[in-house]
CSV table of C-alpha atoms and ligand atoms in Angstrom, one decimal:
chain,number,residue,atom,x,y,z
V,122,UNK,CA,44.2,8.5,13.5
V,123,UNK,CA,44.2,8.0,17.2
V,124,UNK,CA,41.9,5.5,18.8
V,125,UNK,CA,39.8,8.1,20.3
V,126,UNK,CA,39.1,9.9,17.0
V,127,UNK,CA,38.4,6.0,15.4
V,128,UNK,CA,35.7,5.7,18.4
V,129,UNK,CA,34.2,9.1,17.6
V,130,UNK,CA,33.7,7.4,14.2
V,131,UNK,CA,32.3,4.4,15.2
V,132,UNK,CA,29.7,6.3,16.6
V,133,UNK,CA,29.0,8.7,13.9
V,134,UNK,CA,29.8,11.6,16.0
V,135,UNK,CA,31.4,14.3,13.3
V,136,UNK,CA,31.1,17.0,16.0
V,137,UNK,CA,34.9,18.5,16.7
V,138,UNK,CA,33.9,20.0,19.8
V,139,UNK,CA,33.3,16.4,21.3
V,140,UNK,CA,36.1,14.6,23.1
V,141,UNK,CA,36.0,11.1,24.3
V,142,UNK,CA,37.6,11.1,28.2
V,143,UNK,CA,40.5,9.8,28.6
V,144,UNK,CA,40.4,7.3,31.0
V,145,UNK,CA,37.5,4.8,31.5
V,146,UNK,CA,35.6,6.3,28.6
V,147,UNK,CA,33.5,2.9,28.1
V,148,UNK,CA,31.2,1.4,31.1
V,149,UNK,CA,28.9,-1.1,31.5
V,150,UNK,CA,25.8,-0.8,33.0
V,151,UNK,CA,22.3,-2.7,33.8
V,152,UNK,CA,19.5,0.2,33.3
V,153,UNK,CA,15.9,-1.4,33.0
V,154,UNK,CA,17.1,-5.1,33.0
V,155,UNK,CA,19.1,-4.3,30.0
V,156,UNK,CA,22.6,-4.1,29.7
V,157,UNK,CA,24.6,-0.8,28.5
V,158,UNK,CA,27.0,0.7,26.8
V,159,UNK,CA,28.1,3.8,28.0
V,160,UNK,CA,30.7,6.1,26.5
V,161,UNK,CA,32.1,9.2,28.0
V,162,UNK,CA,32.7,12.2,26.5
V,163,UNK,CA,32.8,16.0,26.9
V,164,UNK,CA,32.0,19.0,25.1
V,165,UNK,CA,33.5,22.3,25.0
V,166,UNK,CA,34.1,24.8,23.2
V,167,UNK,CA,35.0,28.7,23.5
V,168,UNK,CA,31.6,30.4,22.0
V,169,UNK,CA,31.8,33.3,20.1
V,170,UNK,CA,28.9,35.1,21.7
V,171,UNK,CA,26.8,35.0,24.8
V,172,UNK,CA,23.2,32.9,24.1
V,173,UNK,CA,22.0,35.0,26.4
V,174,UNK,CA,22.4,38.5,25.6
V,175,UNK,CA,24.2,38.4,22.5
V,176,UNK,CA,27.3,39.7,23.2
V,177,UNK,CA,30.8,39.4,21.5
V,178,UNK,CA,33.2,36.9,23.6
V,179,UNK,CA,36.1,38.8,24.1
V,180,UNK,CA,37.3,37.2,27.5
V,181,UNK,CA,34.2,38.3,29.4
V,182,UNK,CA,32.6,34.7,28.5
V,183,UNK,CA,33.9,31.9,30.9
V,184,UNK,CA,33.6,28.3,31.4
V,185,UNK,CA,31.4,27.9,34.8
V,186,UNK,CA,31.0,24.1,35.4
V,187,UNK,CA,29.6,21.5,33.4
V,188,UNK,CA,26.5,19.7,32.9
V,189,UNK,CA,26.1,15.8,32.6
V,190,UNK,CA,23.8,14.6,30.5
V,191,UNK,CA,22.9,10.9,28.5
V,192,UNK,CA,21.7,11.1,24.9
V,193,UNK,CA,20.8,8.2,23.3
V,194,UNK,CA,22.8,6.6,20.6
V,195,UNK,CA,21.9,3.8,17.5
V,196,UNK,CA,22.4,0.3,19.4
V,197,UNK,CA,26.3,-1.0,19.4
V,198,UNK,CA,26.7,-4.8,19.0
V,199,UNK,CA,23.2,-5.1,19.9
V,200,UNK,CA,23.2,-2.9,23.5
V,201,UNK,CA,21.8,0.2,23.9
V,202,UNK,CA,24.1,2.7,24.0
V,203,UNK,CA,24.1,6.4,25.7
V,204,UNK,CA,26.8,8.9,25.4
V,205,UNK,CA,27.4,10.0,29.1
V,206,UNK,CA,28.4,13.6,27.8
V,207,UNK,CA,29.4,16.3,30.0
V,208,UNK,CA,28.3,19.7,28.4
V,209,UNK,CA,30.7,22.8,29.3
V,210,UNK,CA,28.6,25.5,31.1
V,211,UNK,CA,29.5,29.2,30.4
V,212,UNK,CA,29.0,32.3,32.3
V,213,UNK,CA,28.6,35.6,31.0
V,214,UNK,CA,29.9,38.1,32.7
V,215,UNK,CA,28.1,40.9,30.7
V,216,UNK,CA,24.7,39.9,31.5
V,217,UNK,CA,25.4,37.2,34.6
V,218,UNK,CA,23.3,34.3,33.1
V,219,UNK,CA,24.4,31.2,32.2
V,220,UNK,CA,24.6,28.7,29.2
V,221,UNK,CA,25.0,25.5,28.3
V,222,UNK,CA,27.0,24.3,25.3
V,223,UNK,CA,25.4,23.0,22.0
V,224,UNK,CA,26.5,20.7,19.6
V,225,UNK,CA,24.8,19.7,15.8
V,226,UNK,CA,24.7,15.5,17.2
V,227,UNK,CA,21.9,16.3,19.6
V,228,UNK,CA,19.0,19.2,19.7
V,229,UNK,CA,19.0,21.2,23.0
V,230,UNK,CA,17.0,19.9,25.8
V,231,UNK,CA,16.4,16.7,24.2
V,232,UNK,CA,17.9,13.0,24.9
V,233,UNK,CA,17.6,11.3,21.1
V,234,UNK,CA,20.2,11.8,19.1
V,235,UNK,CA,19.4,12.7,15.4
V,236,UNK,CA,21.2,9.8,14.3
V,237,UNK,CA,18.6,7.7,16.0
V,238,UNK,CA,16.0,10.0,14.4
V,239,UNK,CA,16.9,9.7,11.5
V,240,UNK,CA,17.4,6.4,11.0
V,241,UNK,CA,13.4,6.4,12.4
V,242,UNK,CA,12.4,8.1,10.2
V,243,UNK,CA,14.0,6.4,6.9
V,244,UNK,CA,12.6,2.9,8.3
V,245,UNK,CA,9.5,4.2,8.5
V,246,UNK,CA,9.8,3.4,4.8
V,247,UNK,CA,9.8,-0.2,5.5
V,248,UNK,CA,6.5,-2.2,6.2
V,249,UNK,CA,6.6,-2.2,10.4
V,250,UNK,CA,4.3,-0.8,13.0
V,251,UNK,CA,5.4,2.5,14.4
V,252,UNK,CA,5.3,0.4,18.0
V,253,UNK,CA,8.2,-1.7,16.6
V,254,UNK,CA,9.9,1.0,15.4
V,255,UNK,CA,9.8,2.5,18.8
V,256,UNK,CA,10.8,-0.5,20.4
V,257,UNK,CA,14.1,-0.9,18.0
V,258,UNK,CA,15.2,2.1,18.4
V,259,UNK,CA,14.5,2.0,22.3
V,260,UNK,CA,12.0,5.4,22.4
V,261,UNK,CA,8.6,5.6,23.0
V,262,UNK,CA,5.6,5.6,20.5
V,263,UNK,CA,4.9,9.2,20.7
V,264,UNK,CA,8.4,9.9,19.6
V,265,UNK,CA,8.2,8.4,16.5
V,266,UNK,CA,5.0,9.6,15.5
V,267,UNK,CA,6.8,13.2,16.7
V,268,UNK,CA,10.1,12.2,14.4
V,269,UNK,CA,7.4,11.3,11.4
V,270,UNK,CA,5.9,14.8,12.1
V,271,UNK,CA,9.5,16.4,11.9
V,272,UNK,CA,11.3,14.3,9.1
V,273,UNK,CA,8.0,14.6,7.0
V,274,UNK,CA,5.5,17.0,5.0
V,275,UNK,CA,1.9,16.2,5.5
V,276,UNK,CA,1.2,15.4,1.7
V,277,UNK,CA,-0.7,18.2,0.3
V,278,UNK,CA,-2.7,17.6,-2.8
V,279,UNK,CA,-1.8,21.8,-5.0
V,280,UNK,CA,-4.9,20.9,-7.3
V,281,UNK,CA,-2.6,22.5,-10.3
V,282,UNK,CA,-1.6,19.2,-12.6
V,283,UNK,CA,-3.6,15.9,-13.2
V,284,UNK,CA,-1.9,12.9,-14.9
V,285,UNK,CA,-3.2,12.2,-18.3
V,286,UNK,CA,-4.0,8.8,-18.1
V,287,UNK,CA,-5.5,8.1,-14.6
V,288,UNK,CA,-6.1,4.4,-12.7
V,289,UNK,CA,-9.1,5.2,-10.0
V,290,UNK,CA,-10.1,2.3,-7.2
V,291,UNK,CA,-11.7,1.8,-3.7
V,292,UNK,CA,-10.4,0.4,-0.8
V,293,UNK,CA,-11.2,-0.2,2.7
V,294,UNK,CA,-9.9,2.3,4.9
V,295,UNK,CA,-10.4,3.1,8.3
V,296,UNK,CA,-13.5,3.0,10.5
V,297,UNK,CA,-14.1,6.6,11.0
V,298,UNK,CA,-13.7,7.5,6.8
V,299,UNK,CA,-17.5,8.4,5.8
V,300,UNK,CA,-18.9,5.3,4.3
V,301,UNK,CA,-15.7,3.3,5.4
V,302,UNK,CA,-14.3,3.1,2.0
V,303,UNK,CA,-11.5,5.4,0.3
V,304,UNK,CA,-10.7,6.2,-3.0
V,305,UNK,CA,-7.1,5.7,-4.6
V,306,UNK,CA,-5.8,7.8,-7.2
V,307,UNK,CA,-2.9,6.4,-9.4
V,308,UNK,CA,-1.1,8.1,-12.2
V,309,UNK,CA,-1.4,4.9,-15.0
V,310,UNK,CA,2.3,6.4,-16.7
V,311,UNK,CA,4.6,6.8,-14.0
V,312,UNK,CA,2.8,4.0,-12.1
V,313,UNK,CA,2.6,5.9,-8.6
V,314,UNK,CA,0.0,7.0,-6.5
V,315,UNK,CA,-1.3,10.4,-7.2
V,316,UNK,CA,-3.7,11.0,-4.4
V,317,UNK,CA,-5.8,9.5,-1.7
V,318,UNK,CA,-9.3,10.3,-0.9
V,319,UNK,CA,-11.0,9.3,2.2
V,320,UNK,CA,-14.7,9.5,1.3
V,321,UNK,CA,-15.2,7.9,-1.7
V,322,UNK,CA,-19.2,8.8,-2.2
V,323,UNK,CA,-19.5,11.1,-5.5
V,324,UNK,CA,-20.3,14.1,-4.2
V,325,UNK,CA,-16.7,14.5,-2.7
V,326,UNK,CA,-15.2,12.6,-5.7
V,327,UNK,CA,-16.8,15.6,-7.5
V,328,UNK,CA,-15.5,18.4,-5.1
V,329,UNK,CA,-12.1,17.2,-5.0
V,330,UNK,CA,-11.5,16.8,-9.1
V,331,UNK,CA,-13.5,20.3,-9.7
V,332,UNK,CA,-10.6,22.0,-8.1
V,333,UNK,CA,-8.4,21.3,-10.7
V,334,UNK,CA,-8.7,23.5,-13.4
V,335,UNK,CA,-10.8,23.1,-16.2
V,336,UNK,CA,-7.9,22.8,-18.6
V,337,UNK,CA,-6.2,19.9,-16.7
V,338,UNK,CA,-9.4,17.8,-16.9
V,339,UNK,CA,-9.7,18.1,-20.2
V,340,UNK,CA,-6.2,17.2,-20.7
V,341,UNK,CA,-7.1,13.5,-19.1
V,342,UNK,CA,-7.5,11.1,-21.6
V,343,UNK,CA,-7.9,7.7,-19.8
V,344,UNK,CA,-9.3,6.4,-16.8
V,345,UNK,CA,-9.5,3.2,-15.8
V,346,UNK,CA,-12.6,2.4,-13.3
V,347,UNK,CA,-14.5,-0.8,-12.0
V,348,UNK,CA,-17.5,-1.5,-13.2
V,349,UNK,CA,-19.7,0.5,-10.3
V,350,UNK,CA,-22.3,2.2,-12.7
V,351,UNK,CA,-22.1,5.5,-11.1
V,352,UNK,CA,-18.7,6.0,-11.4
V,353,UNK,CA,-18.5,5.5,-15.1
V,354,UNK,CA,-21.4,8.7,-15.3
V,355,UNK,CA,-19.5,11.0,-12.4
V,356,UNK,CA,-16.1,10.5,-14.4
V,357,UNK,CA,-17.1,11.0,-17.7
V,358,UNK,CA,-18.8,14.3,-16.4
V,359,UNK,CA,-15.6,15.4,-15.0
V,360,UNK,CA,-13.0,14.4,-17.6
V,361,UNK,CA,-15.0,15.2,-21.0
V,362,UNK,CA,-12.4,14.2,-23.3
V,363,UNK,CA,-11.4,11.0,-21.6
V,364,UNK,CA,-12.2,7.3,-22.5
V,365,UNK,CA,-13.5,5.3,-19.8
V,366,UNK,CA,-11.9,2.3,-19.8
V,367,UNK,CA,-13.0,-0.5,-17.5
V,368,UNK,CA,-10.4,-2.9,-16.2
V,369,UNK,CA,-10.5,-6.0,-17.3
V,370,UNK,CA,-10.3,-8.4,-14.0
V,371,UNK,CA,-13.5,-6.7,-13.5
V,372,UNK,CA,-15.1,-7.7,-16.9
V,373,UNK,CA,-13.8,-11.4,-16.2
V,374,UNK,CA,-15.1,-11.6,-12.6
V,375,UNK,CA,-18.9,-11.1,-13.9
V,376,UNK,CA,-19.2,-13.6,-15.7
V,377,UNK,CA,-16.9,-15.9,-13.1
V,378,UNK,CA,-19.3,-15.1,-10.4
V,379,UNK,CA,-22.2,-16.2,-12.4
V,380,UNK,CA,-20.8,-19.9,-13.9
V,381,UNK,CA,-20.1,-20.1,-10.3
V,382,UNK,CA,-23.4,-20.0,-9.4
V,383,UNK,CA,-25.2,-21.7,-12.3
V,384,UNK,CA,-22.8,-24.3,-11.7
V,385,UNK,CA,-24.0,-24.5,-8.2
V,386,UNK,CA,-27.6,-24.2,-8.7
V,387,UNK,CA,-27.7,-27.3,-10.6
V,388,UNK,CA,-25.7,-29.0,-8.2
V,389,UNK,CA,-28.4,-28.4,-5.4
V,390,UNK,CA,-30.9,-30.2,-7.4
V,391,UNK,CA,-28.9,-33.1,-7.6
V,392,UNK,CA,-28.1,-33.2,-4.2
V,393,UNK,CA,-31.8,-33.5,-3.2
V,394,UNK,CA,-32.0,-36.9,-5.4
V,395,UNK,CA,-31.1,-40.2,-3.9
V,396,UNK,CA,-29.8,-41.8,-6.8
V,397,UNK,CA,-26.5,-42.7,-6.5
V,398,UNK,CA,-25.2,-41.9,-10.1
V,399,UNK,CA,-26.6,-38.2,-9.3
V,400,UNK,CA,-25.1,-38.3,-6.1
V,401,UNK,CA,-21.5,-39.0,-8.3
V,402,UNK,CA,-22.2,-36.3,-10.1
V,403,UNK,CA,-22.6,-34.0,-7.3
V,404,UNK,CA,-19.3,-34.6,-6.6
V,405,UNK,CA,-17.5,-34.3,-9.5
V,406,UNK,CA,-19.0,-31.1,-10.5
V,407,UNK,CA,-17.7,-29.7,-6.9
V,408,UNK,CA,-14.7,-31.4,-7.0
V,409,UNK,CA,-14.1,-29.8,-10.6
V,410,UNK,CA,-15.0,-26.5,-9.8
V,411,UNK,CA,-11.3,-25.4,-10.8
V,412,UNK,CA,-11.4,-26.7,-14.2
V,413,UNK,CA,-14.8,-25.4,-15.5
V,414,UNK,CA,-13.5,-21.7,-15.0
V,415,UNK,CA,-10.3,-22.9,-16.8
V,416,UNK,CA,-9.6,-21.2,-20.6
V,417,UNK,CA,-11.1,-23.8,-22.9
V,418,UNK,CA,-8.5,-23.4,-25.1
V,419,UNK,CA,-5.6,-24.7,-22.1
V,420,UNK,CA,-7.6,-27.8,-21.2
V,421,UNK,CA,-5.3,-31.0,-21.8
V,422,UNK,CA,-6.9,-33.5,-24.4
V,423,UNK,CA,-4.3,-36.0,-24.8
V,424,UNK,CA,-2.9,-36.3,-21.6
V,425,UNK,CA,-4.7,-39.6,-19.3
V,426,UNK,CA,-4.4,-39.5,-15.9
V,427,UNK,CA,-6.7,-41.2,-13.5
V,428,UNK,CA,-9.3,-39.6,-11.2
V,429,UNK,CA,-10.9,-41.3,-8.6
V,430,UNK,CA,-14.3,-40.0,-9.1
V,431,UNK,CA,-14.4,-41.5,-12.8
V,432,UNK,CA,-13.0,-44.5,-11.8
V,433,UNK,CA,-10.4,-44.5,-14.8
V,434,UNK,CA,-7.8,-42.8,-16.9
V,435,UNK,CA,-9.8,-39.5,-18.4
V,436,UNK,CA,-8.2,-36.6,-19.9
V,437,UNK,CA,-9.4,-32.7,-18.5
V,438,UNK,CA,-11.2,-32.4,-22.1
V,439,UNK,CA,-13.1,-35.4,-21.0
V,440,UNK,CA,-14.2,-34.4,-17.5
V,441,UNK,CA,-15.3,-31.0,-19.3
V,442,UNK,CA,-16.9,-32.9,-22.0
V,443,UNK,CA,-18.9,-34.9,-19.4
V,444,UNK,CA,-19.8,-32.3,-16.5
V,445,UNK,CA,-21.3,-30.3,-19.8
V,446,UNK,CA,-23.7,-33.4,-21.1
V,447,UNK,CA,-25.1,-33.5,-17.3
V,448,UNK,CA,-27.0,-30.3,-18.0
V,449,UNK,CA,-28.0,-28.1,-21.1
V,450,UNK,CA,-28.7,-25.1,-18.8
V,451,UNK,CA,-24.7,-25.7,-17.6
V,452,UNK,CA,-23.1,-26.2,-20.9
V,453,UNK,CA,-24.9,-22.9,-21.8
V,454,UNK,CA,-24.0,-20.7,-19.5
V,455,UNK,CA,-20.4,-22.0,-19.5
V,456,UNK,CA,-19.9,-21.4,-23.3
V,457,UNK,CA,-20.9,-17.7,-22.9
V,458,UNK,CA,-18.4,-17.7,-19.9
V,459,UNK,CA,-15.7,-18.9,-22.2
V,460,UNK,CA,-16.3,-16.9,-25.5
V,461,UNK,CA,-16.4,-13.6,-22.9
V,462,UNK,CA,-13.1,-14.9,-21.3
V,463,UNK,CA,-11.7,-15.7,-25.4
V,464,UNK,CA,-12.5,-12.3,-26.7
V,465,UNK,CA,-11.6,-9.8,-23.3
V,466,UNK,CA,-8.2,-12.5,-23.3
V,467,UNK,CA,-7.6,-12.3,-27.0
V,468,UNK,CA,-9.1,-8.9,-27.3
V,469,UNK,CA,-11.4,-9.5,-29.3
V,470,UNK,CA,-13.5,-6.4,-29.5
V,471,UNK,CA,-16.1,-6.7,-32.8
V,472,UNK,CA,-16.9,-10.0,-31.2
V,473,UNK,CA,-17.8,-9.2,-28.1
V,474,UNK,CA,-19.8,-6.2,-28.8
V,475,UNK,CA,-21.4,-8.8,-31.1
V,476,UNK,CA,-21.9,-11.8,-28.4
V,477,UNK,CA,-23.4,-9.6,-25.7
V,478,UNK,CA,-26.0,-8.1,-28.2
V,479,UNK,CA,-26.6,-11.8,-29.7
V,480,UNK,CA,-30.1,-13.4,-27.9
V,481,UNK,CA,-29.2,-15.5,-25.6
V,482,UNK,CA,-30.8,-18.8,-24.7
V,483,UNK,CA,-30.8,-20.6,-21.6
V,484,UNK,CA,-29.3,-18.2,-19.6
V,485,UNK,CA,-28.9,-18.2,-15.6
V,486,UNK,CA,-30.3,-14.6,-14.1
V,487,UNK,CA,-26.9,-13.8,-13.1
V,488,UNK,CA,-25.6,-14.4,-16.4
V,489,UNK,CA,-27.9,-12.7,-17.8
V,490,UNK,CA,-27.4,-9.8,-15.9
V,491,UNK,CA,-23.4,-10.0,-16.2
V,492,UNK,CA,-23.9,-9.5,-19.8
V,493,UNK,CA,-26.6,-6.7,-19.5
V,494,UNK,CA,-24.2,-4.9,-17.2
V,495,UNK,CA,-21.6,-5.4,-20.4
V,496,UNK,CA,-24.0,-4.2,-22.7
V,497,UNK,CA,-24.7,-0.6,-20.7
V,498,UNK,CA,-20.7,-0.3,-20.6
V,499,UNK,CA,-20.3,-1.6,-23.8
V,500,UNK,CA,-18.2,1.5,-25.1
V,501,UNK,CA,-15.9,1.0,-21.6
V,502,UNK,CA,-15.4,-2.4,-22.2
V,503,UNK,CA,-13.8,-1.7,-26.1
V,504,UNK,CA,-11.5,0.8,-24.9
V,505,UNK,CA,-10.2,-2.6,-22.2
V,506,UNK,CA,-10.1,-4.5,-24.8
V,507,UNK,CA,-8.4,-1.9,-27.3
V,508,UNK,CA,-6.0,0.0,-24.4
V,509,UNK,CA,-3.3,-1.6,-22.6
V,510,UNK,CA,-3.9,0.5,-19.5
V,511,UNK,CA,-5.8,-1.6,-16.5
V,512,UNK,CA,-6.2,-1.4,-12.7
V,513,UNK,CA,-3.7,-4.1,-12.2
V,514,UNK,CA,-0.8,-1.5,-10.7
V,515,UNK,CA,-4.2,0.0,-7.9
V,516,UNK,CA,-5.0,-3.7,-7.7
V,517,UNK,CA,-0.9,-4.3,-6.1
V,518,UNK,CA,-1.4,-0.7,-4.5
V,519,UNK,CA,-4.4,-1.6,-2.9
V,520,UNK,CA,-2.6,-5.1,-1.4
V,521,UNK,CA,0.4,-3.5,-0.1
V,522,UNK,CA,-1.9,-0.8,1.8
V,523,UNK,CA,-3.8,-3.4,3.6
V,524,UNK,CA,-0.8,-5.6,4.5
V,525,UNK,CA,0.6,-1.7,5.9
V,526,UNK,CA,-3.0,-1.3,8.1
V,527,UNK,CA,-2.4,-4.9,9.4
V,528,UNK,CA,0.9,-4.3,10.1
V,529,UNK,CA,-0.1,-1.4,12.3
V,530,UNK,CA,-2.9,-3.5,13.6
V,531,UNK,CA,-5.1,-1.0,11.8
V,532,UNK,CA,-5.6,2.7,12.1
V,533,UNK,CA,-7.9,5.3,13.9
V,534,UNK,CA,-6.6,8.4,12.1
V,535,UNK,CA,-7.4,8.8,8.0
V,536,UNK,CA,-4.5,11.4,7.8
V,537,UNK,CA,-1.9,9.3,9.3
V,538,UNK,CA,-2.9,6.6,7.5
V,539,UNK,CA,-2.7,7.9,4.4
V,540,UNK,CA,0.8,9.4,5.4
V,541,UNK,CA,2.1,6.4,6.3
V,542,UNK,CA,1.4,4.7,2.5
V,543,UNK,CA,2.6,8.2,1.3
V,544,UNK,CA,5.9,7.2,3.3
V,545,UNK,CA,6.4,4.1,2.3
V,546,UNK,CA,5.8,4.5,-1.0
V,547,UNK,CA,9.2,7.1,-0.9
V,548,UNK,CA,6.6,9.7,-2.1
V,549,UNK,CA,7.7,12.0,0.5
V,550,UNK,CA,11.0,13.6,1.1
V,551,UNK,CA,12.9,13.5,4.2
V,552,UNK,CA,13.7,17.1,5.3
V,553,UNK,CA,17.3,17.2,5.9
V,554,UNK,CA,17.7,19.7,8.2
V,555,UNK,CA,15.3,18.7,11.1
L,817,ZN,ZN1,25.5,37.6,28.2
């Protein structure tokens, strides 16, 4: 192999019709404070027709000059690199215009390799703003939004197949969506993203999944939802046969939220009292926050360690145990907290359908109302308890697409947004010839 076919390899170049010169092929140059690599090389070659008007070469096609111009190559040992190539010009003597030779590494009349576009385009894959990608591949924004365009479909939803078990959640999307938050779509078996919606209000909901046909809905038989009332009526209209099943960091959350607050709610009356053993208590119950929303059944009872607040060696079983005797209205609302936790952790079905319909004493509103909310989704809540399907795969989905809009320090556009997750998540092809 001689060196200037191993150079030609370096670069990736698998066009025949490109020669490297043979003398001073490599130079060095400062263009916009940055140091270059320049290699020079020609191409020519002796076309089999005229561009022009078509016809045959047979000797009336000559070479006529040459024209210089500087595509831009992937980065060597860190420099930005341009081939300096010198095109062959042709004249046809048939018609009297002129050409100018083509090759596959570069398109005609433009100055980015495909090499460099491509590689754009496949780490568009990778979590970083399109401005960083112009800047690492030394091109300007517009391009690579241009090479996205090229490289990529626009994902189009062909309303013809719906996956059988389905994982539905919001998310906050851009500023201009209708009611600024979008719905995601994920297929629950093969644990990808099946659509994106940007208005997530149900009349759309509504339009979008009454475009599939009647005999794909009724082929869905799960779909996992939050607990947002409406949604639970709008998707049971539109898949008939499926169960609803509501996911189960939602159920949990409820009733969190509520011990949170009843927890708080006593605190503020002892913080208006000027007693000093009240005052104590304040701060244990906020120091301990942590440990009251703990399972029950992992609190450590034999294990001593000392806590400042209690002055002593005290086991987590005993801080419990004492925050509860403070206050009846407390140790109340936390045991319903912990048997909902037990039986949706344990699924536990027959006993919580039976706790939530139990009369309840001593009961903060919130709790109150967490468990009337339970009690409306009751059947939802047996199918959590009973499927394994949940919204924990959105949940991750719905992470990675934020930390993608922060990357990009947000977008304007819905479309490109949504292609952008669409990209990353490899659910689109790159067209190979672009
Ligand atoms: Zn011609």
């Amino acid at each position: 192999m001689s060196h200037k076919h191993s150079i030609l390899n370096l670069l990736g170049i698998k066009d025949k019709n490109i020669k490297v010169m043979d003398k001073d092929w490599l130079k060095e140059e400062v263009r916009n404070g940055l140091h270059c690599k320049i290699i020079s090389a020609k191409l020519t070659y002796t076309p089999e027709a005229c561009k022009c008007c078509g016809c045959v070469n047979e000797g009336s096609i000559v070479k006529n000059g040459t024209k210089l111009t500087h595509p831009l190559l992937l980065d060597m040992a860190g420099c930005p690199t341009y081939l300096e190539l010198k095109k062959q010009r042709f004249l046809c003597r048939e018609c009297g215009q002129t050409f100018i030779a083509e090759t596959c590494i570069v398109k005609k009349r433009c100055h980015i390799t495909n090499d460099v576009k491509r590689s754009i385009a496949v780490q568009g894959t990778r979590n970083i703003s399109e401005k960083d990608l112009a800047l690492e591949h030394r091109v300007s924004n517009n391009t690579v939004k241009r090479v996205f365009g090229d490289f990529y479909d626009t994902f189009r939803q062909v309303y013809t197949h719906l996956p059988e078990n389905l994982a539905i959640d919001e998310f906050k999307s851009v500023k201009s969506a209708e009611g600024a938050m979008s719905l995601i779509i994920c297929d629950s078996d093969n644990k990808k993203i099946f659509d994106i919606l940007e208005d997530r209000r149900n009349k759309s909901i509504m339009d979008y999944f009454m475009r599939f046909p009647q005999e794909q809905r009724a082929k869905v038989k799960t779909v996992v939802v939050d607990l947002y009332g409406p949604y639970q009526k709008l998707f049971q209209a539109l898949f008939p046969q499926a169960e609803l099943i509501i996911d189960r960091f939602h159920i949990v959350t409820q009733v969190n939220r509520a011990l949170n607050m009843a927890r708080v709610s006593f605190m503020n009356t002892l913080k208006k009292s000027k007693d000093l053993k009240a005052n104590r208590d304040y701060r244990k119950l906020k120091k301990y926050w942590k440990l009251i929303l703990k399972k029950e059944e992992t609190l450590n009872s034999t294990e001593y360690r000392y806590h400042r607040l209690f002055k002593g060696l005290v086991t987590e079983r005993g801080i419990i145990d004492y925050l509860l005797s403070l206050d009846e209205g407390l140790r109340l609302n936390y045991n319903a907290y912990q048997t909902i936790i037990f039986t949706v952790n344990h699924r536990k079905p027959k006993l919580f359908s039976s706790f939530v319909h139990e009369k309840q004493q001593g009961l903060t509103v919130k709790m109150d109302q967490a468990l009337k909310t339970f009690r409306q989704s009751e059947k939802a809540i047996i199918n959590a308890l009973n499927y394994d399907y949940s919204n924990g795969l959105v949940e991750g989905i719905n992470n990675k697409i934020k930390v993608i809009k922060r990357a990009a320090y947000g977008y304007r556009n819905f479309s490109n947004f949504r292609n952008r997750i669409f990209i990353e998540y490899k659910l689109l092809e790159i067209k190979t010839a672009a």
